[in-house]
Short mmCIF file of C-alpha atoms in Angstrom, two decimals:
data_model
loop_
_atom_site.label_atom_id
_atom_site.label_comp_id
_atom_site.label_asym_id
_atom_site.label_seq_id
_atom_site.Cartn_x
_atom_site.Cartn_y
_atom_site.Cartn_z
CA MET A 112 -4.48 15.75 17.18
CA PRO A 113 -4.21 12.06 15.14
CA PHE A 114 -1.24 10.08 15.40
CA SER A 115 0.99 9.65 11.76
CA LEU A 116 0.88 6.41 10.97
CA GLU A 117 3.26 5.85 8.02
CA ARG A 118 6.13 6.86 10.97
CA ILE A 119 5.98 3.80 12.55
CA PHE A 120 4.29 1.00 9.44
CA THR A 121 5.27 0.66 5.93
CA ALA A 122 4.23 -2.47 4.16
CA ALA A 123 6.76 -4.84 2.71
CA LEU A 124 5.94 -6.04 -0.95
CA SER A 125 6.27 -9.68 -2.29
CA ALA A 126 9.62 -8.54 -3.30
CA PRO A 127 12.34 -6.57 -3.53
CA PRO A 128 11.06 -3.47 -5.90
CA GLN A 129 14.31 -3.82 -8.16
CA ALA A 130 13.57 -7.42 -8.69
CA ASN A 131 10.37 -6.73 -9.97
CA GLY A 132 11.46 -4.02 -12.21
CA ILE A 133 10.42 -1.00 -9.93
CA THR A 134 12.18 1.99 -8.82
CA GLU A 135 10.42 3.70 -5.67
CA ILE A 136 11.14 7.49 -5.21
CA PRO A 137 9.52 9.14 -1.76
CA PRO A 138 7.38 11.92 -2.05
CA CYS A 139 8.22 15.12 -0.57
CA ALA A 140 7.96 15.55 3.09
CA PRO A 141 4.50 17.96 2.96
CA LEU A 142 2.70 15.10 1.05
CA ALA A 143 4.71 12.19 3.66
CA PRO A 144 1.28 11.35 5.81
CA TYR A 145 -0.93 10.79 2.34
CA ILE A 146 1.17 9.42 -0.21
CA ARG A 147 3.86 6.02 -0.05
CA CYS A 148 5.68 6.57 -3.03
CA PHE A 149 6.51 7.31 -6.98
CA TRP A 150 6.70 4.89 -8.95
CA ALA A 151 8.73 3.43 -12.07
CA GLY A 152 8.22 -0.03 -13.59
CA ASP A 153 9.21 -1.71 -17.26
CA GLY A 154 6.05 -3.15 -17.50
CA ARG A 155 7.37 -6.53 -16.96
CA GLU A 156 4.84 -10.15 -16.10
CA GLY A 157 4.56 -11.84 -13.67
CA VAL A 158 5.36 -9.85 -10.99
CA ARG A 159 2.50 -10.49 -7.01
CA VAL A 160 1.46 -7.99 -6.46
CA ILE A 161 0.18 -8.02 -2.94
CA PRO A 162 -2.55 -6.29 -0.28
CA ASP A 163 -0.18 -3.14 0.89
CA ILE A 164 -3.07 -0.82 2.67
CA CYS A 165 -2.21 1.33 -0.68
CA ALA A 166 -4.18 2.61 -3.90
CA ASP A 167 -2.31 3.35 -6.88
CA ILE A 168 -3.10 6.11 -9.57
CA ILE A 169 -1.28 3.99 -13.41
CA ILE A 170 0.15 5.73 -15.94
CA PRO A 171 1.01 3.89 -18.67
CA LEU A 172 4.35 6.13 -20.18
CA ASP A 173 3.72 4.51 -24.08
CA GLY A 174 0.28 4.85 -26.55
CA ASN A 175 -2.50 6.99 -25.69
CA ALA A 176 -4.12 4.20 -22.65
CA PRO A 177 -6.49 6.15 -19.60
CA ALA A 178 -4.10 6.41 -16.71
CA HIS A 179 -6.37 4.40 -14.25
CA PHE A 180 -6.79 4.40 -10.75
CA CYS A 181 -6.51 0.86 -9.09
CA GLY A 182 -7.85 1.35 -5.26
CA THR A 183 -6.96 -0.99 -1.74
CA SER A 184 -7.32 -4.89 -2.61
CA GLY A 185 -7.54 -8.10 -0.03
CA GLY A 186 -6.02 -10.53 -2.35
CA SER A 187 -2.75 -10.45 -4.61
CA PHE A 188 -2.41 -11.01 -8.22
CA VAL A 189 0.56 -11.31 -10.09
CA THR A 190 0.84 -9.08 -13.51
CA GLU A 191 1.12 -9.09 -17.26
CA ALA A 192 3.25 -7.87 -19.18
CA SER A 193 2.35 -4.06 -19.96
CA ALA A 194 4.28 -0.63 -21.78
CA PRO A 195 6.84 1.23 -19.08
CA GLN A 196 4.21 2.94 -16.48
CA PHE A 197 4.97 5.77 -13.44
CA GLY A 198 2.49 5.57 -10.22
CA ILE A 199 1.55 7.45 -7.07
CA ARG A 200 1.18 5.52 -4.44
CA PHE A 201 -1.51 6.42 -1.84
CA PHE A 202 -2.42 5.35 1.33
CA ALA A 203 -5.43 4.32 1.58
CA TRP A 204 -6.37 6.12 3.96
CA ALA A 205 -5.00 9.39 2.59
CA VAL A 206 -7.21 9.05 -0.77
CA PRO A 207 -10.36 10.71 -0.15
CA LEU A 208 -8.31 13.73 0.36
CA PHE A 209 -7.51 14.00 -3.05
CA ALA A 210 -10.32 11.51 -4.79
CA ARG A 211 -13.34 13.83 -3.00
CA ALA A 212 -15.65 10.54 -2.64
CA ASP A 213 -16.29 8.08 -0.55
CA ALA A 214 -13.42 5.32 -0.31
CA SER A 215 -15.59 2.42 -0.37
CA LEU A 216 -16.47 3.18 -3.98
CA PHE A 217 -12.57 1.78 -4.77
CA PHE A 218 -12.05 -0.85 -3.01
CA GLY A 219 -10.97 -4.59 -4.56
CA THR A 220 -12.19 -1.72 -8.12
CA CYS A 221 -9.93 -0.11 -10.94
CA ILE A 222 -11.33 2.65 -12.52
CA PRO A 223 -10.48 5.78 -14.88
CA ALA A 224 -8.38 8.49 -12.41
CA GLY A 225 -10.14 11.10 -14.32
CA ASP A 226 -13.09 9.68 -13.07
CA VAL A 227 -11.61 10.28 -9.50
CA PHE A 228 -9.37 13.17 -9.73
CA PRO A 229 -10.17 16.30 -10.90
CA GLY A 230 -8.44 17.88 -13.97
CA PHE A 231 -6.43 14.77 -14.05
CA GLY A 232 -6.57 14.54 -17.44
CA ARG A 233 -3.95 17.43 -18.31
CA VAL A 234 -1.41 16.65 -15.53
CA GLN A 235 -1.52 12.88 -17.14
CA GLU A 236 -0.24 14.14 -20.79
CA ARG A 237 2.34 16.03 -18.24
CA ILE A 238 3.48 13.81 -17.52
CA ARG A 239 3.82 11.13 -20.18
CA GLU A 240 5.83 14.53 -21.50
CA ALA A 241 8.54 14.38 -19.58
CA ARG A 242 11.30 12.78 -20.24
CA THR A 243 12.47 11.82 -16.89
CA PHE A 244 11.83 10.07 -13.68
CA SER A 245 12.08 13.43 -11.65
CA ALA A 246 10.44 15.46 -13.62
CA ARG A 247 7.24 13.31 -13.81
CA ILE A 248 7.47 13.45 -9.73
CA CYS A 249 7.69 16.97 -9.71
CA ILE A 250 4.41 17.59 -12.06
CA ALA A 251 2.99 15.02 -9.55
CA GLN A 252 3.61 16.63 -6.47
CA GLU A 253 2.42 19.35 -7.66
CA TYR A 254 -1.00 18.37 -8.20
CA LEU A 255 -1.40 16.62 -5.33
CA LEU A 256 -0.39 19.68 -2.89
CA SER A 257 -3.08 21.56 -5.13
CA LEU A 258 -5.79 19.51 -4.18
CA ILE A 259 -4.85 18.82 -1.10
CA GLY A 260 -5.03 22.56 0.85
CA THR A 261 -6.82 22.71 4.61
CA GLN A 262 -8.11 19.07 4.60
CA GLU A 263 -6.84 16.13 7.29
CA LEU A 264 -6.79 13.03 8.11
CA ASP A 265 -9.35 11.77 10.11
CA SER A 266 -8.71 11.88 13.72
CA ALA A 267 -10.48 8.54 15.14
CA VAL A 268 -9.10 6.71 11.88
CA MET A 269 -5.79 7.26 12.15
CA ASN A 270 -5.94 6.65 16.26
CA ALA A 271 -7.59 3.11 15.19
CA LEU A 272 -4.76 2.52 12.77
CA HIS A 273 -1.63 4.03 15.10
CA PHE A 274 -3.54 1.16 18.01
CA PHE A 275 -3.60 -1.28 15.54
CA VAL A 276 -0.27 -1.23 14.86
CA THR A 277 0.96 -0.53 18.24
CA LYS A 278 -0.92 -3.57 20.15
CA ASN A 279 0.46 -5.99 16.71
CA CYS A 280 -2.58 -6.10 16.34
CA ARG A 281 -3.82 -8.26 19.30
CA ALA A 282 -6.75 -5.79 19.43
CA SER A 283 -10.60 -5.84 18.75
CA VAL A 284 -12.33 -3.00 17.02
CA GLU A 285 -14.61 -2.56 20.31
CA ALA A 286 -10.89 -1.79 21.75
CA ALA A 287 -10.53 0.41 19.18
CA ALA A 288 -13.09 2.60 19.71
CA ARG A 289 -13.27 3.31 22.61
CA PHE A 290 -9.19 4.22 22.68
CA CYS A 291 -10.79 6.56 19.94
CA ALA A 292 -13.84 7.51 21.99
CA VAL A 293 -16.13 7.33 19.24
CA SER A 294 -18.58 4.19 19.76
CA THR A 295 -17.79 1.09 17.22
CA ARG A 296 -20.97 2.24 14.68
CA SER A 297 -19.20 5.31 14.24
CA LEU A 298 -16.31 4.17 14.04
CA GLU A 299 -16.87 1.64 11.23
CA ARG A 300 -18.56 4.18 8.94
CA LYS A 301 -15.11 6.44 9.35
CA PHE A 302 -13.69 3.58 8.25
CA LEU A 303 -16.21 2.27 5.36
CA ARG A 304 -15.61 6.26 4.27
CA THR A 305 -12.17 6.96 4.60
CA VAL A 306 -10.42 3.63 3.97
CA GLY A 307 -13.00 1.94 2.33
CA THR A 308 -12.61 -1.12 4.46
CA SER A 309 -14.30 -1.99 8.17
CA PRO A 310 -12.25 -1.56 11.05
CA ALA A 311 -12.05 -5.79 11.43
CA GLN A 312 -10.80 -6.21 7.32
CA THR A 313 -8.11 -3.42 7.58
CA LEU A 314 -6.80 -5.28 10.51
CA GLY A 315 -7.13 -8.34 8.94
CA LEU A 316 -4.94 -6.60 6.54
CA PHE A 317 -2.48 -5.31 8.68
CA ARG A 318 -2.34 -8.13 10.60
CA TYR A 319 -1.55 -9.58 6.92
CA GLN A 320 1.31 -7.69 6.85
CA LEU A 321 3.03 -7.95 9.77
CA LEU A 322 3.27 -11.75 9.20
CA TRP A 323 4.37 -11.11 6.03
CA GLN A 324 6.82 -8.57 7.55
CA GLU A 325 8.06 -11.27 10.52
CA CYS A 326 8.37 -13.79 7.31
CA LEU A 327 11.15 -12.16 6.06
CA LYS A 328 13.53 -12.43 8.90
CA PRO A 329 15.92 -15.13 9.42
CA GLY A 330 14.59 -17.47 12.52
CA PHE A 331 10.83 -17.21 11.76
CA ASP A 332 8.40 -19.51 13.49
CA ALA A 333 4.74 -19.17 12.84
CA LEU A 334 4.16 -20.41 16.47
CA ASP A 335 5.49 -17.96 17.71
CA CYS A 336 3.93 -15.76 15.31
CA VAL A 337 0.12 -16.80 16.73
CA GLU A 338 0.62 -15.75 20.03
CA LYS A 339 2.51 -12.45 18.41
CA PHE A 340 -0.41 -11.23 16.32
CA GLY A 341 -3.46 -13.14 17.64
CA PHE A 342 -4.42 -15.87 15.32
CA TYR A 343 -6.12 -18.45 16.97
CA ASP A 344 -4.33 -21.01 15.70
CA GLN A 345 -1.01 -21.97 12.74
CA ALA A 346 -3.96 -22.96 10.64
CA HIS A 347 -5.78 -19.54 11.21
CA LEU A 348 -2.26 -18.20 10.84
CA CYS A 349 -1.48 -20.07 7.55
CA ASN A 350 -5.23 -19.72 6.07
CA SER A 351 -5.21 -15.94 6.57
CA PHE A 352 -2.13 -15.96 5.25
CA LYS A 353 -2.92 -17.47 1.73
CA THR A 354 -6.79 -15.58 1.61
CA HIS A 355 -4.07 -12.52 1.14
CA HIS A 356 -1.02 -13.50 -0.72
CA GLY A 357 -2.25 -15.84 -2.79
CA ILE A 358 -0.21 -18.66 -2.06
CA SER A 359 1.31 -20.67 1.19
CA LEU A 360 3.18 -18.97 3.26
CA THR A 361 5.92 -21.58 2.10
CA GLN A 362 5.89 -21.11 -1.15
CA ALA A 363 5.71 -17.32 -0.39
CA ARG A 364 8.63 -17.73 1.81
CA ALA A 365 10.28 -19.45 -1.21
CA GLU A 366 9.03 -17.03 -3.84
CA ARG A 367 10.83 -14.11 -2.43
CA SER A 368 14.05 -16.18 -1.76
CA ALA A 369 14.73 -16.54 -4.99
CA LEU A 370 14.17 -12.94 -5.97
CA SER A 371 15.96 -11.59 -4.10
CA HIS A 372 18.94 -13.84 -4.69
CA PHE A 373 18.23 -12.65 -8.49
CA SER A 374 17.69 -8.80 -7.14
CA ASN A 375 21.56 -9.27 -4.73
CA THR A 376 22.92 -10.75 -7.93
CA ALA A 377 21.78 -8.23 -10.53
CA GLY A 378 22.80 -5.72 -8.60
CA LYS A 379 26.34 -6.60 -8.27
CA LYS A 380 26.60 -7.57 -12.54
CA SER A 381 25.39 -3.64 -12.77
CA ARG A 382 27.59 -2.41 -10.14
CA ILE A 383 31.17 -4.34 -12.19
CA LEU A 384 29.35 -2.98 -15.14
CA GLU A 385 29.86 0.44 -14.21
#
């Protein structure tokens, strides 16, 4: 039986969702192992999207633009202004249960959702026609539950991911394979098919996310994180972080602090107005 990962790991975003005009709602219990959240965004520009080991169906709510499926990514990007959107965020390792395709085809890509998810064209129309966020979520959940059936997550992949996270990513792919009682080559194939990246790439993404979450805590110390997360030295830590986040660790923390302050101030104002 595979370990359940969503109970011990939740990826952090570049800033609090409300600071970026995003509202997130968790899925129903049967979808919780597979779907990170449903979200609504106001389409604002300048939002930094960082690797969160998730993939998204994004549906523009204005006009007739088609929904797109954006696979997992190893780097960040900054959004441009767009129409309001509704999104379904999948855990990367769960995508093949719904898309019926090899996840390696989706890494770093953005393609029409109808090309990947069976019967999604009509679902997209129904979501657009719905008048509320909760109604859109109900339509999306009904569709996703109809796809999943009796399928299950790959136990070797899930156990390897659990092994990486519980070891703070201070673990080798070979050690993970031994833990899962499979060969290293077999684990490589399973990761590429299920997650879309190799075990080593996936380990790097998890290490980046654990580091970013540590950065958000008071008293953050980079040297402590070198040891904690298995970096070679501080230069390795800083270079790895910038590769994924797009800006330096110092810049990222300053950006997050400014957006968090904005979010808190906006929240106070909205409560006063209420």
